[in-house]
Amino acid sequence: MKKQFEDIQIELIQGDITKASVDAIINAANKELIGGGGVDGAIRRAGGPEVVKECDNIRATQGGCPTGSAVITTGGNLFAKHIIHTAGPIWEGGIKDEPTLLSSCYKESLFLAAKNEINSIAFPSISTGIYGYPIKKAAHVALKTIKELAESRHKIPTTIQFILFDDITYNNYVDVLTEL
Ligand code: ADP
């Protein structure tokens, strides 16, 4: 499914983000930038040792990637030239500022992409796997954040894909984007 907000095109695709044909993919990392399972493990495996090395350097020099922030590395062996790693919030019932932190992941990733002249990017569904964020709520935060940035004419990549692994996640994002 596709939808346009101002000059920003949003595309929902079901699949594997490591195969995305975009300038940069976003990794749902952890704040330590230590390899995890889920999409993080898949991206590190596909990207290879250069990606792991750059993550280790960032951890050594700046201590990692605080929740809601983003850092950039090479894409290593991926088609995508860059990986933007962002640490999503762990869902704790919604009382720990999770929506603000999740929205910040999308904003900081998009701003970092724009700063690096990246025009097309692909996101996974940040925080809805191991971190337990309810999918529909997370989809709403993700898509509304992008809609608002587009409408306020922020400089962000003009092609934004969401590459969603499973049927349930994909269907939830379609439902939310349809209503937005
Ligand atoms: P988090 O710790 O932020 O919850 P996870 O990696 O556990 O991150 O899950 C985030 C989402 O990424 C989940 O919907 C999961 O199914 C999905 N995912 C896992 N592997 C891939 C992949 N190769 N491509 C795209 N999405 C993936």
PDB file of C-alpha atoms and ligand atoms in Angstrom:
ATOM      1  CA  MET A   1       0.000   0.000   0.000  1.00  0.00           C
ATOM      2  CA  LYS A   2       1.166   3.556  -0.784  1.00  0.00           C
ATOM      3  CA  LYS A   3       0.116   6.957   0.479  1.00  0.00           C
ATOM      4  CA  GLN A   4       1.430  10.446  -0.152  1.00  0.00           C
ATOM      5  CA  PHE A   5       1.701  13.180   2.496  1.00  0.00           C
ATOM      6  CA  GLU A   6       2.749  16.420   0.760  1.00  0.00           C
ATOM      7  CA  ASP A   7       5.892  15.400  -1.188  1.00  0.00           C
ATOM      8  CA  ILE A   8       6.644  12.377   0.996  1.00  0.00           C
ATOM      9  CA  GLN A   9       5.683   8.923  -0.314  1.00  0.00           C
ATOM     10  CA  ILE A  10       5.005   6.217   2.273  1.00  0.00           C
ATOM     11  CA  GLU A  11       5.046   2.577   1.169  1.00  0.00           C
ATOM     12  CA  LEU A  12       4.019  -0.413   3.263  1.00  0.00           C
ATOM     13  CA  ILE A  13       5.643  -3.634   2.097  1.00  0.00           C
ATOM     14  CA  GLN A  14       5.646  -7.102   3.614  1.00  0.00           C
ATOM     15  CA  GLY A  15       9.125  -8.659   3.595  1.00  0.00           C
ATOM     16  CA  ASP A  16      12.700  -8.762   4.827  1.00  0.00           C
ATOM     17  CA  ILE A  17      14.331  -5.368   5.398  1.00  0.00           C
ATOM     18  CA  THR A  18      17.847  -6.703   4.719  1.00  0.00           C
ATOM     19  CA  LYS A  19      16.809  -7.013   1.036  1.00  0.00           C
ATOM     20  CA  ALA A  20      15.505  -3.444   0.681  1.00  0.00           C
ATOM     21  CA  SER A  21      16.616  -1.408  -2.374  1.00  0.00           C
ATOM     22  CA  VAL A  22      16.908   1.953  -0.632  1.00  0.00           C
ATOM     23  CA  ASP A  23      19.770   4.305   0.322  1.00  0.00           C
ATOM     24  CA  ALA A  24      19.497   3.444   4.032  1.00  0.00           C
ATOM     25  CA  ILE A  25      17.692   0.972   6.241  1.00  0.00           C
ATOM     26  CA  ILE A  26      16.818   1.578   9.871  1.00  0.00           C
ATOM     27  CA  ASN A  27      17.784  -0.955  12.502  1.00  0.00           C
ATOM     28  CA  ALA A  28      15.711  -1.480  15.656  1.00  0.00           C
ATOM     29  CA  ALA A  29      18.852  -1.659  17.787  1.00  0.00           C
ATOM     30  CA  ASN A  30      19.412  -1.528  21.534  1.00  0.00           C
ATOM     31  CA  LYS A  31      20.974   1.404  23.378  1.00  0.00           C
ATOM     32  CA  GLU A  32      24.233  -0.446  23.978  1.00  0.00           C
ATOM     33  CA  LEU A  33      24.588  -1.159  20.217  1.00  0.00           C
ATOM     34  CA  ILE A  34      25.308  -4.768  21.115  1.00  0.00           C
ATOM     35  CA  GLY A  35      23.972  -7.318  18.664  1.00  0.00           C
ATOM     36  CA  GLY A  36      20.508  -8.555  19.546  1.00  0.00           C
ATOM     37  CA  GLY A  37      18.023 -11.000  18.061  1.00  0.00           C
ATOM     38  CA  GLY A  38      15.143 -10.118  15.743  1.00  0.00           C
ATOM     39  CA  VAL A  39      15.730  -7.564  13.021  1.00  0.00           C
ATOM     40  CA  ASP A  40      19.007  -6.387  14.634  1.00  0.00           C
ATOM     41  CA  GLY A  41      20.540  -9.856  14.340  1.00  0.00           C
ATOM     42  CA  ALA A  42      19.342 -10.207  10.735  1.00  0.00           C
ATOM     43  CA  ILE A  43      20.764  -6.798   9.738  1.00  0.00           C
ATOM     44  CA  ARG A  44      24.134  -7.435  11.419  1.00  0.00           C
ATOM     45  CA  ARG A  45      24.430 -10.855   9.768  1.00  0.00           C
ATOM     46  CA  ALA A  46      23.580  -9.468   6.336  1.00  0.00           C
ATOM     47  CA  GLY A  47      25.696  -6.306   6.755  1.00  0.00           C
ATOM     48  CA  GLY A  48      28.752  -8.216   7.985  1.00  0.00           C
ATOM     49  CA  PRO A  49      31.811  -7.359  10.083  1.00  0.00           C
ATOM     50  CA  GLU A  50      32.164  -3.703   8.951  1.00  0.00           C
ATOM     51  CA  VAL A  51      28.791  -2.901  10.502  1.00  0.00           C
ATOM     52  CA  VAL A  52      29.651  -4.613  13.784  1.00  0.00           C
ATOM     53  CA  LYS A  53      33.024  -2.813  13.876  1.00  0.00           C
ATOM     54  CA  GLU A  54      31.444   0.631  13.385  1.00  0.00           C
ATOM     55  CA  CYS A  55      28.846  -0.087  16.088  1.00  0.00           C
ATOM     56  CA  ASP A  56      31.651  -1.125  18.461  1.00  0.00           C
ATOM     57  CA  ASN A  57      33.501   2.133  17.672  1.00  0.00           C
ATOM     58  CA  ILE A  58      30.430   4.237  18.382  1.00  0.00           C
ATOM     59  CA  ARG A  59      29.927   2.424  21.700  1.00  0.00           C
ATOM     60  CA  ALA A  60      33.594   3.011  22.609  1.00  0.00           C
ATOM     61  CA  THR A  61      33.582   6.711  21.683  1.00  0.00           C
ATOM     62  CA  GLN A  62      30.091   7.877  22.691  1.00  0.00           C
ATOM     63  CA  GLY A  63      28.772   5.096  24.888  1.00  0.00           C
ATOM     64  CA  GLY A  64      26.086   3.790  22.530  1.00  0.00           C
ATOM     65  CA  CYS A  65      22.748   5.146  21.377  1.00  0.00           C
ATOM     66  CA  PRO A  66      20.347   6.378  24.103  1.00  0.00           C
ATOM     67  CA  THR A  67      16.684   5.357  23.726  1.00  0.00           C
ATOM     68  CA  GLY A  68      14.988   7.624  21.166  1.00  0.00           C
ATOM     69  CA  SER A  69      18.232   8.664  19.446  1.00  0.00           C
ATOM     70  CA  ALA A  70      19.919   7.414  16.255  1.00  0.00           C
ATOM     71  CA  VAL A  71      23.417   6.791  14.882  1.00  0.00           C
ATOM     72  CA  ILE A  72      24.628   5.962  11.361  1.00  0.00           C
ATOM     73  CA  THR A  73      27.048   3.322  10.030  1.00  0.00           C
ATOM     74  CA  THR A  74      27.954   1.825   6.692  1.00  0.00           C
ATOM     75  CA  GLY A  75      25.575  -0.722   5.187  1.00  0.00           C
ATOM     76  CA  GLY A  76      28.490  -3.129   4.739  1.00  0.00           C
ATOM     77  CA  ASN A  77      27.427  -5.956   2.422  1.00  0.00           C
ATOM     78  CA  LEU A  78      23.831  -4.713   2.111  1.00  0.00           C
ATOM     79  CA  PHE A  79      22.404  -3.041  -0.993  1.00  0.00           C
ATOM     80  CA  ALA A  80      21.660  -0.052   1.271  1.00  0.00           C
ATOM     81  CA  LYS A  81      24.772   2.131   1.637  1.00  0.00           C
ATOM     82  CA  HIS A  82      23.925   3.065   5.230  1.00  0.00           C
ATOM     83  CA  ILE A  83      22.282   1.680   8.335  1.00  0.00           C
ATOM     84  CA  ILE A  84      20.718   4.060  10.817  1.00  0.00           C
ATOM     85  CA  HIS A  85      20.525   2.377  14.215  1.00  0.00           C
ATOM     86  CA  THR A  86      17.891   3.629  16.626  1.00  0.00           C
ATOM     87  CA  ALA A  87      17.012   2.292  20.067  1.00  0.00           C
ATOM     88  CA  GLY A  88      13.267   2.012  20.645  1.00  0.00           C
ATOM     89  CA  PRO A  89      11.616   2.041  24.065  1.00  0.00           C
ATOM     90  CA  ILE A  90      10.715  -1.142  25.905  1.00  0.00           C
ATOM     91  CA  TRP A  91       6.928  -1.171  26.451  1.00  0.00           C
ATOM     92  CA  GLU A  92       6.149  -0.837  30.152  1.00  0.00           C
ATOM     93  CA  GLY A  93       2.413  -0.262  29.909  1.00  0.00           C
ATOM     94  CA  GLY A  94       2.597   3.242  28.447  1.00  0.00           C
ATOM     95  CA  ILE A  95       3.553   5.036  31.654  1.00  0.00           C
ATOM     96  CA  LYS A  96       7.233   5.581  30.853  1.00  0.00           C
ATOM     97  CA  ASP A  97       6.872   8.077  28.005  1.00  0.00           C
ATOM     98  CA  GLU A  98       7.027   5.269  25.439  1.00  0.00           C
ATOM     99  CA  PRO A  99       5.051   7.138  22.718  1.00  0.00           C
ATOM    100  CA  THR A 100       7.362  10.196  22.910  1.00  0.00           C
ATOM    101  CA  LEU A 101      10.455   7.992  22.833  1.00  0.00           C
ATOM    102  CA  LEU A 102       9.151   5.929  19.912  1.00  0.00           C
ATOM    103  CA  SER A 103       8.233   9.083  17.987  1.00  0.00           C
ATOM    104  CA  SER A 104      11.732  10.391  18.679  1.00  0.00           C
ATOM    105  CA  CYS A 105      13.237   7.242  17.075  1.00  0.00           C
ATOM    106  CA  TYR A 106      11.418   8.024  13.822  1.00  0.00           C
ATOM    107  CA  LYS A 107      12.223  11.761  13.931  1.00  0.00           C
ATOM    108  CA  GLU A 108      15.902  11.354  14.802  1.00  0.00           C
ATOM    109  CA  SER A 109      16.334   8.654  12.141  1.00  0.00           C
ATOM    110  CA  LEU A 110      14.714  10.845   9.492  1.00  0.00           C
ATOM    111  CA  PHE A 111      16.733  13.936  10.470  1.00  0.00           C
ATOM    112  CA  LEU A 112      19.975  11.941  10.463  1.00  0.00           C
ATOM    113  CA  ALA A 113      19.084  10.574   7.013  1.00  0.00           C
ATOM    114  CA  ALA A 114      18.389  14.079   5.678  1.00  0.00           C
ATOM    115  CA  LYS A 115      21.673  15.351   7.123  1.00  0.00           C
ATOM    116  CA  ASN A 116      23.448  12.612   5.134  1.00  0.00           C
ATOM    117  CA  GLU A 117      21.607  13.452   1.879  1.00  0.00           C
ATOM    118  CA  ILE A 118      19.711  10.137   1.989  1.00  0.00           C
ATOM    119  CA  ASN A 119      16.543  10.227  -0.124  1.00  0.00           C
ATOM    120  CA  SER A 120      15.064   6.771   0.365  1.00  0.00           C
ATOM    121  CA  ILE A 121      14.889   4.741   3.558  1.00  0.00           C
ATOM    122  CA  ALA A 122      13.190   1.665   4.972  1.00  0.00           C
ATOM    123  CA  PHE A 123      12.001   1.203   8.561  1.00  0.00           C
ATOM    124  CA  PRO A 124      11.094  -2.005  10.372  1.00  0.00           C
ATOM    125  CA  SER A 125       8.385  -1.875  13.029  1.00  0.00           C
ATOM    126  CA  ILE A 126      10.519  -0.496  15.872  1.00  0.00           C
ATOM    127  CA  SER A 127       9.848  -1.853  19.404  1.00  0.00           C
ATOM    128  CA  THR A 128       7.001  -4.232  18.473  1.00  0.00           C
ATOM    129  CA  GLY A 129       9.057  -7.444  18.681  1.00  0.00           C
ATOM    130  CA  ILE A 130      11.097  -8.308  21.743  1.00  0.00           C
ATOM    131  CA  TYR A 131      10.385  -4.843  23.229  1.00  0.00           C
ATOM    132  CA  GLY A 132       6.652  -5.623  23.348  1.00  0.00           C
ATOM    133  CA  TYR A 133       5.122  -2.329  22.146  1.00  0.00           C
ATOM    134  CA  PRO A 134       1.505  -3.042  21.049  1.00  0.00           C
ATOM    135  CA  ILE A 135       1.584  -3.080  17.235  1.00  0.00           C
ATOM    136  CA  LYS A 136      -1.406  -0.865  16.509  1.00  0.00           C
ATOM    137  CA  LYS A 137      -0.284   1.799  18.968  1.00  0.00           C
ATOM    138  CA  ALA A 138       3.256   1.694  17.557  1.00  0.00           C
ATOM    139  CA  ALA A 139       1.989   1.926  13.970  1.00  0.00           C
ATOM    140  CA  HIS A 140      -0.017   4.999  14.911  1.00  0.00           C
ATOM    141  CA  VAL A 141       3.003   6.721  16.479  1.00  0.00           C
ATOM    142  CA  ALA A 142       5.236   5.833  13.500  1.00  0.00           C
ATOM    143  CA  LEU A 143       2.884   6.965  10.740  1.00  0.00           C
ATOM    144  CA  LYS A 144       1.525  10.046  12.523  1.00  0.00           C
ATOM    145  CA  THR A 145       5.059  11.262  13.272  1.00  0.00           C
ATOM    146  CA  ILE A 146       5.945  11.062   9.577  1.00  0.00           C
ATOM    147  CA  LYS A 147       2.675  12.661   8.485  1.00  0.00           C
ATOM    148  CA  GLU A 148       3.300  15.614  10.802  1.00  0.00           C
ATOM    149  CA  LEU A 149       6.894  16.082   9.615  1.00  0.00           C
ATOM    150  CA  ALA A 150       5.705  16.016   5.991  1.00  0.00           C
ATOM    151  CA  GLU A 151       2.960  18.541   6.672  1.00  0.00           C
ATOM    152  CA  SER A 152       5.313  20.895   8.503  1.00  0.00           C
ATOM    153  CA  ARG A 153       7.689  20.684   5.515  1.00  0.00           C
ATOM    154  CA  HIS A 154      10.660  19.306   7.398  1.00  0.00           C
ATOM    155  CA  LYS A 155      13.544  18.130   5.213  1.00  0.00           C
ATOM    156  CA  ILE A 156      13.247  14.339   5.355  1.00  0.00           C
ATOM    157  CA  PRO A 157      13.725  11.536   2.791  1.00  0.00           C
ATOM    158  CA  THR A 158      11.026  11.625   0.117  1.00  0.00           C
ATOM    159  CA  THR A 159      10.604   7.849  -0.109  1.00  0.00           C
ATOM    160  CA  ILE A 160       9.869   6.129   3.191  1.00  0.00           C
ATOM    161  CA  GLN A 161       9.179   2.406   3.197  1.00  0.00           C
ATOM    162  CA  PHE A 162       8.025   0.257   6.080  1.00  0.00           C
ATOM    163  CA  ILE A 163       9.179  -3.324   5.560  1.00  0.00           C
ATOM    164  CA  LEU A 164       7.031  -5.448   7.822  1.00  0.00           C
ATOM    165  CA  PHE A 165       7.928  -9.030   8.466  1.00  0.00           C
ATOM    166  CA  ASP A 166       4.676 -10.769   9.340  1.00  0.00           C
ATOM    167  CA  ASP A 167       0.996 -10.577   8.317  1.00  0.00           C
ATOM    168  CA  ILE A 168      -0.240  -9.204  11.641  1.00  0.00           C
ATOM    169  CA  THR A 169       2.230  -6.311  11.652  1.00  0.00           C
ATOM    170  CA  TYR A 170       1.626  -5.515   7.982  1.00  0.00           C
ATOM    171  CA  ASN A 171      -2.172  -5.559   8.415  1.00  0.00           C
ATOM    172  CA  ASN A 172      -2.030  -3.279  11.448  1.00  0.00           C
ATOM    173  CA  TYR A 173       0.088  -0.712   9.581  1.00  0.00           C
ATOM    174  CA  VAL A 174      -2.320  -0.848   6.610  1.00  0.00           C
ATOM    175  CA  ASP A 175      -5.301  -0.234   8.924  1.00  0.00           C
ATOM    176  CA  VAL A 176      -3.624   2.753  10.584  1.00  0.00           C
ATOM    177  CA  LEU A 177      -2.341   4.321   7.352  1.00  0.00           C
ATOM    178  CA  THR A 178      -5.758   3.951   5.723  1.00  0.00           C
ATOM    179  CA  GLU A 179      -7.364   5.988   8.521  1.00  0.00           C
ATOM    180  CA  LEU A 180      -4.653   8.661   8.736  1.00  0.00           C
TER     181      LEU A 180
HETATM  182  P1  ADP B   1      12.445  -4.589  19.091  1.00  0.00           P
HETATM  183  O1  ADP B   1      13.493  -5.075  20.070  1.00  0.00           O
HETATM  184  O2  ADP B   1      12.622  -3.120  18.751  1.00  0.00           O
HETATM  185  O3  ADP B   1      11.065  -4.962  19.503  1.00  0.00           O
HETATM  186  P2  ADP B   1      12.588  -6.802  17.142  1.00  0.00           P
HETATM  187  O4  ADP B   1      13.709  -7.059  16.193  1.00  0.00           O
HETATM  188  O5  ADP B   1      12.356  -7.787  18.219  1.00  0.00           O
HETATM  189  O6  ADP B   1      12.831  -5.306  17.713  1.00  0.00           O
HETATM  190  O7  ADP B   1      11.226  -6.647  16.328  1.00  0.00           O
HETATM  191  C1  ADP B   1      10.871  -5.538  15.581  1.00  0.00           C
HETATM  192  C2  ADP B   1      10.089  -5.982  14.347  1.00  0.00           C
HETATM  193  O8  ADP B   1      11.008  -6.422  13.346  1.00  0.00           O
HETATM  194  C3  ADP B   1       9.149  -7.159  14.586  1.00  0.00           C
HETATM  195  O9  ADP B   1       7.909  -6.882  13.913  1.00  0.00           O
HETATM  196  C4  ADP B   1       9.858  -8.331  13.900  1.00  0.00           C
HETATM  197  O10 ADP B   1       8.951  -9.303  13.409  1.00  0.00           O
HETATM  198  C5  ADP B   1      10.505  -7.588  12.746  1.00  0.00           C
HETATM  199  N1  ADP B   1      11.581  -8.286  12.016  1.00  0.00           N
HETATM  200  C6  ADP B   1      12.370  -9.324  12.391  1.00  0.00           C
HETATM  201  N2  ADP B   1      13.214  -9.646  11.394  1.00  0.00           N
HETATM  202  C7  ADP B   1      12.966  -8.792  10.357  1.00  0.00           C
HETATM  203  C8  ADP B   1      13.486  -8.606   9.039  1.00  0.00           C
HETATM  204  N3  ADP B   1      14.483  -9.366   8.561  1.00  0.00           N
HETATM  205  N4  ADP B   1      12.956  -7.609   8.261  1.00  0.00           N
HETATM  206  C9  ADP B   1      11.977  -6.823   8.724  1.00  0.00           C
HETATM  207  N5  ADP B   1      11.444  -6.947   9.954  1.00  0.00           N
HETATM  208  C10 ADP B   1      11.922  -7.915  10.752  1.00  0.00           C
END
